[in-house]
Amino acid sequence: MVTDMPVRGAPGMRGRLGELCYSSGLLTPLQRVRAWWQRDLRILAYHRVMPLPDPATYAFDMELISTPPEEFREQMRWIARHFRPMRLTDIVEALDAGEVLPPDTVAVTFDDGYDDNYHVAAPILDEVGVPATFFVSTGHLDSGRPYGYDWLVHMILVTAAPRLELPELGIDIALPPDRDSRRRIAGNVLLRMKWLDALAQTAMTERLEHEWNLPSVDARPAACRPMTWDQAREMSGAGFEFGSHGVHHRMLARLPQDVMEREIRESKTTLDRELGTPSILMSYPVGGDRAYSDAVIAATRNAGFRLACSYVCGTNPEPGVNRYALNRLPVEANMGPGWFAAMLALPRLMSYPTTRHEAHPPQAQPCSR
Ligand SMILES: [Zn+2]
């Protein structure tokens, strides 16, 4: 079910300040002044583009919805009018040639490979004339299976089990009937499980699925469907770029070295074969500072990738220096048009504050009761 009333978190101080700068007409002059002394590459990071569903009935992770379609269209129009949208492949060429990127260069990227990227985002990008890169987890396009973290949230939202018991995370909690409370619990689980190694994360999800006797991940509900290779080929043929987001969407730095290298190599082999062009772009799954490492960067470079994005929030004043760990600006559904525009004009001040990962694991106790 889809409501007309988007349910969003409060925009907070950044959002209000952004809207104020936007409505006062200050943003464009501020952006021009900034461009005199700061030429940084801005890369926007999206996941899903879809109408905001009613959280009381929607059975998947709301946090993956970056923006609804109409706002996405306005965002793309904004960057087409005020910035210089550029393909990541052209950025690679410019970096290889030692060229300085033009001021106000913006790249648009998507992680995971949900099928709304094909049905919703691509037609809007096409209409507005903005290029974009889609980073897909190749194993999910192969199998059609939902992405692991989204599926875990789904299970916690729908299970009839009275308790959530995750000894791996020190969690043993009664499951309340309402979805809001369950969403908070699921969010906490996602935060904590990213401190486990990646194979333990998969094992935990599979154990819950088995214990709770839920419809198998093979049920493949439409609401969390990856795009197909046919859709990806059609988008690629229309000029959109594709890159790797691993095979199984695992945190690469939390895998044994040989498995990590295989994830990177195999994702490239599959992309090259399915799309018929050499894949040179990578985005590390999860992408925070614990999801990649020097070893992951080395394996990415050795596999033939020539640029890689993290999910660390920020811009890139010298993209030639961190071309294998480029910062991005995540777009979140509670950003109004003013906040979005302000984030692009003044990214250091206005970017979304959620993507820096905490330096220590979350305490084990507060989630138990
Ligand atoms: Zn991802």
mmCIF file of C-alpha atoms and ligand atoms in Angstrom:
data_model
loop_
_atom_site.group_PDB
_atom_site.id
_atom_site.type_symbol
_atom_site.label_atom_id
_atom_site.label_comp_id
_atom_site.label_asym_id
_atom_site.label_seq_id
_atom_site.Cartn_x
_atom_site.Cartn_y
_atom_site.Cartn_z
ATOM 1 C CA MET A 1 0.000 0.000 0.000
ATOM 2 C CA VAL A 2 1.242 3.471 -0.822
ATOM 3 C CA THR A 3 0.163 6.580 1.038
ATOM 4 C CA ASP A 4 0.144 10.185 -0.084
ATOM 5 C CA MET A 5 1.514 11.144 3.278
ATOM 6 C CA PRO A 6 5.212 10.382 3.352
ATOM 7 C CA VAL A 7 6.334 9.242 6.761
ATOM 8 C CA ARG A 8 9.741 10.637 7.441
ATOM 9 C CA GLY A 9 12.109 11.367 10.232
ATOM 10 C CA ALA A 10 12.395 14.979 11.327
ATOM 11 C CA PRO A 11 14.888 16.836 9.151
ATOM 12 C CA GLY A 12 16.639 18.383 12.172
ATOM 13 C CA MET A 13 18.938 21.391 12.200
ATOM 14 C CA ARG A 14 20.707 20.601 8.912
ATOM 15 C CA GLY A 15 17.435 20.191 7.069
ATOM 16 C CA ARG A 16 15.974 23.436 8.426
ATOM 17 C CA LEU A 17 19.148 25.375 7.685
ATOM 18 C CA GLY A 18 19.264 23.874 4.210
ATOM 19 C CA GLU A 19 15.668 24.852 3.483
ATOM 20 C CA LEU A 20 16.390 28.374 4.735
ATOM 21 C CA CYS A 21 19.456 28.813 2.477
ATOM 22 C CA TYR A 22 17.479 27.368 -0.448
ATOM 23 C CA SER A 23 14.405 29.553 -0.037
ATOM 24 C CA SER A 24 16.491 32.691 0.558
ATOM 25 C CA GLY A 25 18.203 32.244 -2.844
ATOM 26 C CA LEU A 26 21.613 32.168 -1.155
ATOM 27 C CA LEU A 27 22.668 28.737 -2.319
ATOM 28 C CA THR A 28 23.725 29.511 -5.874
ATOM 29 C CA PRO A 29 25.943 32.492 -4.943
ATOM 30 C CA LEU A 30 27.417 30.482 -2.049
ATOM 31 C CA GLN A 31 28.111 27.599 -4.435
ATOM 32 C CA ARG A 32 29.845 29.963 -6.892
ATOM 33 C CA VAL A 33 32.025 31.429 -4.163
ATOM 34 C CA ARG A 34 32.913 27.967 -2.908
ATOM 35 C CA ALA A 35 33.865 26.808 -6.429
ATOM 36 C CA TRP A 36 36.608 29.492 -6.537
ATOM 37 C CA TRP A 37 38.627 27.725 -3.891
ATOM 38 C CA GLN A 38 37.183 24.205 -3.703
ATOM 39 C CA ARG A 39 36.989 21.876 -6.709
ATOM 40 C CA ASP A 40 35.811 18.625 -5.266
ATOM 41 C CA LEU A 41 34.122 15.685 -6.910
ATOM 42 C CA ARG A 42 30.662 15.079 -5.448
ATOM 43 C CA ILE A 43 29.181 11.602 -5.824
ATOM 44 C CA LEU A 44 25.547 11.083 -4.849
ATOM 45 C CA ALA A 45 24.620 7.666 -3.415
ATOM 46 C CA TYR A 46 21.131 6.250 -3.829
ATOM 47 C CA HIS A 47 19.602 2.857 -3.159
ATOM 48 C CA ARG A 48 15.906 2.628 -4.013
ATOM 49 C CA VAL A 49 13.684 5.174 -5.762
ATOM 50 C CA MET A 50 10.027 4.363 -5.137
ATOM 51 C CA PRO A 51 6.873 5.867 -3.647
ATOM 52 C CA LEU A 52 7.145 5.957 0.141
ATOM 53 C CA PRO A 53 5.008 3.083 1.442
ATOM 54 C CA ASP A 54 2.959 3.030 4.620
ATOM 55 C CA PRO A 55 5.420 1.806 7.264
ATOM 56 C CA ALA A 56 2.562 0.138 9.150
ATOM 57 C CA THR A 57 2.083 -2.348 6.324
ATOM 58 C CA TYR A 58 5.338 -2.302 4.353
ATOM 59 C CA ALA A 59 7.313 -5.393 5.310
ATOM 60 C CA PHE A 60 10.810 -4.379 4.218
ATOM 61 C CA ASP A 61 13.555 -1.933 5.146
ATOM 62 C CA MET A 62 12.328 1.676 4.755
ATOM 63 C CA GLU A 63 15.875 2.979 5.157
ATOM 64 C CA LEU A 64 16.762 1.688 1.703
ATOM 65 C CA ILE A 65 14.312 4.083 0.054
ATOM 66 C CA SER A 66 16.466 7.066 -0.864
ATOM 67 C CA THR A 67 13.759 9.216 -2.382
ATOM 68 C CA PRO A 68 10.301 9.007 -3.970
ATOM 69 C CA PRO A 69 10.063 9.400 -7.767
ATOM 70 C CA GLU A 70 8.828 13.009 -7.983
ATOM 71 C CA GLU A 71 11.517 14.254 -5.631
ATOM 72 C CA PHE A 72 14.105 12.252 -7.541
ATOM 73 C CA ARG A 73 13.022 13.988 -10.745
ATOM 74 C CA GLU A 74 13.403 17.393 -9.053
ATOM 75 C CA GLN A 75 16.817 16.408 -7.692
ATOM 76 C CA MET A 76 18.037 15.379 -11.135
ATOM 77 C CA ARG A 77 16.676 18.593 -12.656
ATOM 78 C CA TRP A 78 18.508 20.546 -9.973
ATOM 79 C CA ILE A 79 21.872 18.967 -10.692
ATOM 80 C CA ALA A 80 21.333 19.232 -14.460
ATOM 81 C CA ARG A 81 20.707 22.973 -14.015
ATOM 82 C CA HIS A 82 23.281 23.888 -11.370
ATOM 83 C CA PHE A 83 26.040 21.261 -11.624
ATOM 84 C CA ARG A 84 27.997 19.278 -14.162
ATOM 85 C CA PRO A 85 26.774 15.667 -14.130
ATOM 86 C CA MET A 86 29.509 13.326 -15.361
ATOM 87 C CA ARG A 87 29.906 9.598 -15.975
ATOM 88 C CA LEU A 88 32.288 7.821 -13.617
ATOM 89 C CA THR A 89 33.997 6.267 -16.646
ATOM 90 C CA ASP A 90 34.772 9.762 -17.970
ATOM 91 C CA ILE A 91 36.068 10.682 -14.533
ATOM 92 C CA VAL A 92 38.394 7.661 -14.695
ATOM 93 C CA GLU A 93 39.666 8.850 -18.089
ATOM 94 C CA ALA A 94 40.237 12.356 -16.768
ATOM 95 C CA LEU A 95 42.099 11.055 -13.718
ATOM 96 C CA ASP A 96 44.260 8.780 -15.885
ATOM 97 C CA ALA A 97 45.106 11.748 -18.103
ATOM 98 C CA GLY A 98 46.047 13.824 -15.055
ATOM 99 C CA GLU A 99 43.317 16.346 -15.829
ATOM 100 C CA VAL A 100 41.640 18.460 -13.192
ATOM 101 C CA LEU A 101 37.902 17.818 -13.113
ATOM 102 C CA PRO A 102 35.639 20.729 -14.039
ATOM 103 C CA PRO A 103 34.159 22.664 -11.114
ATOM 104 C CA ASP A 104 30.880 21.355 -9.729
ATOM 105 C CA THR A 105 31.278 17.858 -11.173
ATOM 106 C CA VAL A 106 28.618 15.485 -9.804
ATOM 107 C CA ALA A 107 28.267 11.737 -10.366
ATOM 108 C CA VAL A 108 25.034 9.881 -9.591
ATOM 109 C CA THR A 109 25.336 6.324 -8.265
ATOM 110 C CA PHE A 110 23.024 3.559 -7.058
ATOM 111 C CA ASP A 111 23.957 0.625 -4.844
ATOM 112 C CA ASP A 112 22.584 -2.923 -4.753
ATOM 113 C CA GLY A 113 20.561 -3.183 -7.995
ATOM 114 C CA TYR A 114 16.868 -3.118 -6.992
ATOM 115 C CA ASP A 115 14.454 -3.378 -9.878
ATOM 116 C CA ASP A 116 12.976 0.063 -9.122
ATOM 117 C CA ASN A 117 16.290 1.375 -10.459
ATOM 118 C CA TYR A 118 15.143 0.026 -13.821
ATOM 119 C CA HIS A 119 11.426 0.819 -13.563
ATOM 120 C CA VAL A 120 11.590 4.214 -11.830
ATOM 121 C CA ALA A 121 15.040 5.794 -11.677
ATOM 122 C CA ALA A 122 16.361 5.031 -15.167
ATOM 123 C CA PRO A 123 13.384 6.548 -17.070
ATOM 124 C CA ILE A 124 13.662 9.752 -14.997
ATOM 125 C CA LEU A 125 17.433 9.955 -15.543
ATOM 126 C CA ASP A 126 16.815 9.405 -19.231
ATOM 127 C CA GLU A 127 14.143 12.099 -19.351
ATOM 128 C CA VAL A 128 16.331 14.670 -17.582
ATOM 129 C CA GLY A 129 19.528 13.601 -19.340
ATOM 130 C CA VAL A 130 21.648 12.781 -16.307
ATOM 131 C CA PRO A 131 24.113 9.866 -16.509
ATOM 132 C CA ALA A 132 24.348 7.361 -13.651
ATOM 133 C CA THR A 133 26.212 4.300 -12.454
ATOM 134 C CA PHE A 134 24.431 1.263 -11.019
ATOM 135 C CA PHE A 135 26.503 -0.886 -8.675
ATOM 136 C CA VAL A 136 24.938 -4.341 -8.541
ATOM 137 C CA SER A 137 25.597 -7.455 -6.453
ATOM 138 C CA THR A 138 25.902 -9.954 -9.258
ATOM 139 C CA GLY A 139 24.804 -13.034 -7.290
ATOM 140 C CA HIS A 140 21.444 -11.399 -6.582
ATOM 141 C CA LEU A 141 20.875 -10.610 -10.252
ATOM 142 C CA ASP A 142 21.807 -14.226 -11.015
ATOM 143 C CA SER A 143 19.407 -15.732 -8.463
ATOM 144 C CA GLY A 144 16.674 -13.100 -8.093
ATOM 145 C CA ARG A 145 16.982 -13.505 -4.312
ATOM 146 C CA PRO A 146 16.424 -10.535 -1.990
ATOM 147 C CA TYR A 147 19.434 -8.769 -0.494
ATOM 148 C CA GLY A 148 20.433 -10.233 2.871
ATOM 149 C CA TYR A 149 19.998 -7.217 5.152
ATOM 150 C CA ASP A 150 16.613 -6.325 3.670
ATOM 151 C CA TRP A 151 15.512 -9.923 4.072
ATOM 152 C CA LEU A 152 16.587 -9.970 7.727
ATOM 153 C CA VAL A 153 14.537 -6.822 8.407
ATOM 154 C CA HIS A 154 11.608 -8.481 6.643
ATOM 155 C CA MET A 155 11.868 -11.570 8.834
ATOM 156 C CA ILE A 156 11.952 -9.532 12.038
ATOM 157 C CA LEU A 157 8.915 -7.538 10.883
ATOM 158 C CA VAL A 158 6.744 -10.518 9.968
ATOM 159 C CA THR A 159 7.726 -13.395 12.234
ATOM 160 C CA ALA A 160 5.131 -14.846 14.610
ATOM 161 C CA ALA A 161 7.916 -15.846 17.012
ATOM 162 C CA PRO A 162 7.536 -14.206 20.441
ATOM 163 C CA ARG A 163 11.241 -13.457 20.935
ATOM 164 C CA LEU A 164 14.301 -12.481 18.972
ATOM 165 C CA GLU A 165 17.258 -14.463 20.239
ATOM 166 C CA LEU A 166 20.620 -13.635 18.716
ATOM 167 C CA PRO A 167 23.329 -14.821 21.096
ATOM 168 C CA GLU A 168 25.946 -13.782 18.511
ATOM 169 C CA LEU A 169 24.953 -10.179 19.204
ATOM 170 C CA GLY A 170 23.980 -10.459 22.875
ATOM 171 C CA ILE A 171 20.348 -9.875 21.938
ATOM 172 C CA ASP A 172 17.424 -11.662 23.615
ATOM 173 C CA ILE A 173 14.324 -9.546 23.375
ATOM 174 C CA ALA A 174 10.527 -9.958 23.269
ATOM 175 C CA LEU A 175 9.147 -8.990 19.871
ATOM 176 C CA PRO A 176 6.354 -6.401 20.235
ATOM 177 C CA PRO A 177 3.427 -6.624 17.815
ATOM 178 C CA ASP A 178 3.777 -3.165 16.246
ATOM 179 C CA ARG A 179 5.955 -2.578 13.209
ATOM 180 C CA ASP A 180 7.484 0.685 14.467
ATOM 181 C CA SER A 181 9.022 -1.058 17.454
ATOM 182 C CA ARG A 182 10.128 -3.960 15.296
ATOM 183 C CA ARG A 183 11.738 -1.574 12.817
ATOM 184 C CA ARG A 184 13.770 -0.043 15.622
ATOM 185 C CA ILE A 185 14.855 -3.497 16.789
ATOM 186 C CA ALA A 186 15.755 -4.513 13.223
ATOM 187 C CA GLY A 187 17.790 -1.322 12.805
ATOM 188 C CA ASN A 188 19.678 -2.148 15.980
ATOM 189 C CA VAL A 189 20.315 -5.703 14.760
ATOM 190 C CA LEU A 190 21.696 -4.425 11.439
ATOM 191 C CA LEU A 191 23.991 -2.008 13.239
ATOM 192 C CA ARG A 192 25.371 -4.688 15.536
ATOM 193 C CA MET A 193 25.641 -7.533 13.048
ATOM 194 C CA LYS A 194 28.021 -5.489 10.894
ATOM 195 C CA TRP A 195 30.625 -6.122 13.602
ATOM 196 C CA LEU A 196 30.441 -9.866 12.917
ATOM 197 C CA ASP A 197 32.496 -11.398 10.174
ATOM 198 C CA ALA A 198 30.588 -11.574 6.917
ATOM 199 C CA LEU A 199 30.096 -15.356 6.859
ATOM 200 C CA ALA A 200 28.742 -15.265 10.433
ATOM 201 C CA GLN A 201 26.256 -12.610 9.309
ATOM 202 C CA THR A 202 24.973 -14.919 6.590
ATOM 203 C CA ALA A 203 24.839 -17.886 8.984
ATOM 204 C CA MET A 204 22.847 -15.863 11.520
ATOM 205 C CA THR A 205 20.251 -14.857 8.918
ATOM 206 C CA GLU A 206 19.939 -18.426 7.654
ATOM 207 C CA ARG A 207 19.552 -19.787 11.192
ATOM 208 C CA LEU A 208 16.717 -17.341 11.935
ATOM 209 C CA GLU A 209 14.986 -18.248 8.686
ATOM 210 C CA HIS A 210 15.200 -21.905 9.614
ATOM 211 C CA GLU A 211 14.146 -21.450 13.267
ATOM 212 C CA TRP A 212 11.221 -19.210 12.425
ATOM 213 C CA ASN A 213 10.093 -21.462 9.597
ATOM 214 C CA LEU A 214 9.350 -18.485 7.377
ATOM 215 C CA PRO A 215 8.797 -18.621 3.635
ATOM 216 C CA SER A 216 12.218 -19.224 2.187
ATOM 217 C CA VAL A 217 14.312 -16.465 0.722
ATOM 218 C CA ASP A 218 13.487 -18.213 -2.543
ATOM 219 C CA ALA A 219 9.936 -16.830 -2.238
ATOM 220 C CA ARG A 220 11.320 -13.647 -3.854
ATOM 221 C CA PRO A 221 8.579 -11.139 -3.007
ATOM 222 C CA ALA A 222 8.103 -8.410 -5.602
ATOM 223 C CA ALA A 223 8.660 -5.613 -3.060
ATOM 224 C CA CYS A 224 12.360 -6.425 -2.684
ATOM 225 C CA ARG A 225 13.265 -7.749 -6.104
ATOM 226 C CA PRO A 226 16.675 -7.230 -7.732
ATOM 227 C CA MET A 227 16.700 -6.167 -11.372
ATOM 228 C CA THR A 228 17.292 -8.866 -13.962
ATOM 229 C CA TRP A 229 20.263 -9.138 -16.293
ATOM 230 C CA ASP A 230 17.948 -8.382 -19.219
ATOM 231 C CA GLN A 231 16.965 -5.122 -17.533
ATOM 232 C CA ALA A 232 20.617 -4.325 -16.804
ATOM 233 C CA ARG A 233 21.531 -4.981 -20.444
ATOM 234 C CA GLU A 234 18.752 -2.699 -21.608
ATOM 235 C CA MET A 235 19.975 0.064 -19.276
ATOM 236 C CA SER A 236 23.575 -0.492 -20.321
ATOM 237 C CA GLY A 237 22.513 -0.287 -23.965
ATOM 238 C CA ALA A 238 20.813 3.024 -23.191
ATOM 239 C CA GLY A 239 24.123 4.418 -21.916
ATOM 240 C CA PHE A 240 23.948 3.808 -18.172
ATOM 241 C CA GLU A 241 27.053 2.460 -16.467
ATOM 242 C CA PHE A 242 27.287 -0.624 -14.318
ATOM 243 C CA GLY A 243 29.790 -1.541 -11.657
ATOM 244 C CA SER A 244 30.380 -4.227 -9.079
ATOM 245 C CA HIS A 245 28.843 -4.312 -5.624
ATOM 246 C CA GLY A 246 30.326 -7.745 -4.916
ATOM 247 C CA VAL A 247 28.640 -11.072 -5.595
ATOM 248 C CA HIS A 248 26.706 -11.694 -2.365
ATOM 249 C CA HIS A 249 26.676 -8.186 -0.892
ATOM 250 C CA ARG A 250 29.107 -9.166 1.849
ATOM 251 C CA MET A 251 31.369 -6.811 3.785
ATOM 252 C CA LEU A 252 34.587 -7.496 1.903
ATOM 253 C CA ALA A 253 36.971 -6.554 4.717
ATOM 254 C CA ARG A 254 35.179 -9.045 6.980
ATOM 255 C CA LEU A 255 35.782 -12.041 4.728
ATOM 256 C CA PRO A 256 38.760 -14.405 4.667
ATOM 257 C CA GLN A 257 41.318 -13.096 2.139
ATOM 258 C CA ASP A 258 40.682 -15.776 -0.480
ATOM 259 C CA VAL A 259 36.887 -15.432 -0.284
ATOM 260 C CA MET A 260 37.172 -11.642 -0.458
ATOM 261 C CA GLU A 261 39.364 -11.825 -3.569
ATOM 262 C CA ARG A 262 36.973 -14.306 -5.162
ATOM 263 C CA GLU A 263 33.950 -12.037 -4.522
ATOM 264 C CA ILE A 264 35.712 -9.179 -6.282
ATOM 265 C CA ARG A 265 37.057 -11.221 -9.213
ATOM 266 C CA GLU A 266 33.846 -13.173 -9.812
ATOM 267 C CA SER A 267 31.654 -10.080 -9.722
ATOM 268 C CA LYS A 268 33.808 -8.584 -12.465
ATOM 269 C CA THR A 269 33.811 -11.753 -14.561
ATOM 270 C CA THR A 270 30.011 -11.930 -14.365
ATOM 271 C CA LEU A 271 29.504 -8.242 -15.175
ATOM 272 C CA ASP A 272 31.907 -8.432 -18.122
ATOM 273 C CA ARG A 273 30.147 -11.508 -19.463
ATOM 274 C CA GLU A 274 26.550 -10.374 -18.915
ATOM 275 C CA LEU A 275 26.988 -6.816 -20.179
ATOM 276 C CA GLY A 276 29.630 -7.460 -22.815
ATOM 277 C CA THR A 277 31.898 -4.586 -21.749
ATOM 278 C CA PRO A 278 34.825 -4.546 -19.313
ATOM 279 C CA SER A 279 33.642 -3.438 -15.897
ATOM 280 C CA ILE A 280 35.999 -0.937 -14.250
ATOM 281 C CA LEU A 281 33.885 0.543 -11.438
ATOM 282 C CA MET A 282 33.372 -0.809 -7.924
ATOM 283 C CA SER A 283 31.373 0.117 -4.833
ATOM 284 C CA TYR A 284 32.189 -1.747 -1.619
ATOM 285 C CA PRO A 285 29.060 -3.371 -0.112
ATOM 286 C CA VAL A 286 27.988 -1.550 3.110
ATOM 287 C CA GLY A 287 30.938 0.686 2.313
ATOM 288 C CA GLY A 288 31.650 2.238 5.708
ATOM 289 C CA ASP A 289 35.160 2.362 7.046
ATOM 290 C CA ARG A 290 34.889 -1.231 8.355
ATOM 291 C CA ALA A 291 33.708 -2.662 5.035
ATOM 292 C CA TYR A 292 36.913 -2.139 3.082
ATOM 293 C CA SER A 293 40.607 -2.119 3.872
ATOM 294 C CA ASP A 294 43.980 -1.795 2.189
ATOM 295 C CA ALA A 295 43.756 -5.494 1.263
ATOM 296 C CA VAL A 296 40.297 -4.963 -0.312
ATOM 297 C CA ILE A 297 41.579 -1.955 -2.241
ATOM 298 C CA ALA A 298 44.581 -3.946 -3.496
ATOM 299 C CA ALA A 299 42.347 -6.837 -4.602
ATOM 300 C CA THR A 300 40.002 -4.391 -6.332
ATOM 301 C CA ARG A 301 42.867 -2.783 -8.234
ATOM 302 C CA ASN A 302 44.416 -6.167 -9.108
ATOM 303 C CA ALA A 303 41.095 -7.453 -10.462
ATOM 304 C CA GLY A 304 41.093 -4.650 -13.033
ATOM 305 C CA PHE A 305 38.789 -2.092 -11.454
ATOM 306 C CA ARG A 306 39.948 1.482 -11.963
ATOM 307 C CA LEU A 307 37.811 3.388 -9.480
ATOM 308 C CA ALA A 308 35.928 2.455 -6.316
ATOM 309 C CA CYS A 309 33.379 4.158 -4.095
ATOM 310 C CA SER A 310 32.986 3.802 -0.351
ATOM 311 C CA TYR A 311 29.890 4.780 1.599
ATOM 312 C CA VAL A 312 31.826 7.213 3.765
ATOM 313 C CA CYS A 313 30.134 10.581 3.737
ATOM 314 C CA GLY A 314 31.984 13.428 2.078
ATOM 315 C CA THR A 315 33.313 14.848 -1.172
ATOM 316 C CA ASN A 316 36.625 14.273 -2.942
ATOM 317 C CA PRO A 317 38.928 17.301 -3.205
ATOM 318 C CA GLU A 318 41.661 15.143 -4.807
ATOM 319 C CA PRO A 319 39.918 12.132 -6.390
ATOM 320 C CA GLY A 320 43.182 10.964 -7.940
ATOM 321 C CA VAL A 321 44.476 10.290 -4.423
ATOM 322 C CA ASN A 322 41.499 8.303 -3.085
ATOM 323 C CA ARG A 323 40.199 6.906 -6.364
ATOM 324 C CA TYR A 324 39.782 3.470 -4.739
ATOM 325 C CA ALA A 325 37.900 4.827 -1.722
ATOM 326 C CA LEU A 326 35.867 7.754 -3.008
ATOM 327 C CA ASN A 327 33.563 9.434 -0.531
ATOM 328 C CA ARG A 328 29.908 9.869 -1.407
ATOM 329 C CA LEU A 329 26.923 11.935 -0.336
ATOM 330 C CA PRO A 330 24.032 9.627 0.633
ATOM 331 C CA VAL A 331 20.563 10.855 -0.281
ATOM 332 C CA GLU A 332 17.928 10.049 2.319
ATOM 333 C CA ALA A 333 14.149 10.136 2.064
ATOM 334 C CA ASN A 334 13.715 12.794 4.731
ATOM 335 C CA MET A 335 15.661 15.360 2.698
ATOM 336 C CA GLY A 336 13.435 18.032 1.260
ATOM 337 C CA PRO A 337 14.503 19.863 -1.917
ATOM 338 C CA GLY A 338 16.202 22.607 0.099
ATOM 339 C CA TRP A 339 18.298 20.231 2.126
ATOM 340 C CA PHE A 340 19.263 18.304 -1.012
ATOM 341 C CA ALA A 341 20.332 21.490 -2.803
ATOM 342 C CA ALA A 342 22.170 22.755 0.278
ATOM 343 C CA MET A 343 23.977 19.436 0.678
ATOM 344 C CA LEU A 344 25.317 19.746 -2.846
ATOM 345 C CA ALA A 345 26.224 23.426 -2.539
ATOM 346 C CA LEU A 346 27.761 23.151 0.939
ATOM 347 C CA PRO A 347 28.468 19.443 1.457
ATOM 348 C CA ARG A 348 30.693 19.718 4.497
ATOM 349 C CA LEU A 349 28.031 21.608 6.404
ATOM 350 C CA MET A 350 24.912 19.951 5.056
ATOM 351 C CA SER A 351 25.635 16.305 4.230
ATOM 352 C CA TYR A 352 23.706 13.579 5.963
ATOM 353 C CA PRO A 353 25.352 12.788 9.273
ATOM 354 C CA THR A 354 24.698 9.056 9.541
ATOM 355 C CA THR A 355 27.374 7.288 7.575
ATOM 356 C CA ARG A 356 30.464 7.570 9.703
ATOM 357 C CA HIS A 357 30.624 4.360 11.623
ATOM 358 C CA GLU A 358 31.275 4.417 15.288
ATOM 359 C CA ALA A 359 34.748 3.433 16.370
ATOM 360 C CA HIS A 360 33.568 0.821 18.873
ATOM 361 C CA PRO A 361 30.954 -1.917 18.686
ATOM 362 C CA PRO A 362 27.571 -1.008 20.145
ATOM 363 C CA GLN A 363 27.148 -2.114 23.743
ATOM 364 C CA ALA A 364 25.622 -5.555 24.061
ATOM 365 C CA GLN A 365 23.221 -4.771 26.901
ATOM 366 C CA PRO A 366 20.711 -2.089 25.916
ATOM 367 C CA CYS A 367 18.806 -4.266 23.459
ATOM 368 C CA SER A 368 18.109 -7.046 26.012
ATOM 369 C CA ARG A 369 15.186 -6.934 28.326
HETATM 370 ZN ZN ZN B 1 24.700 -2.191 -0.713
#
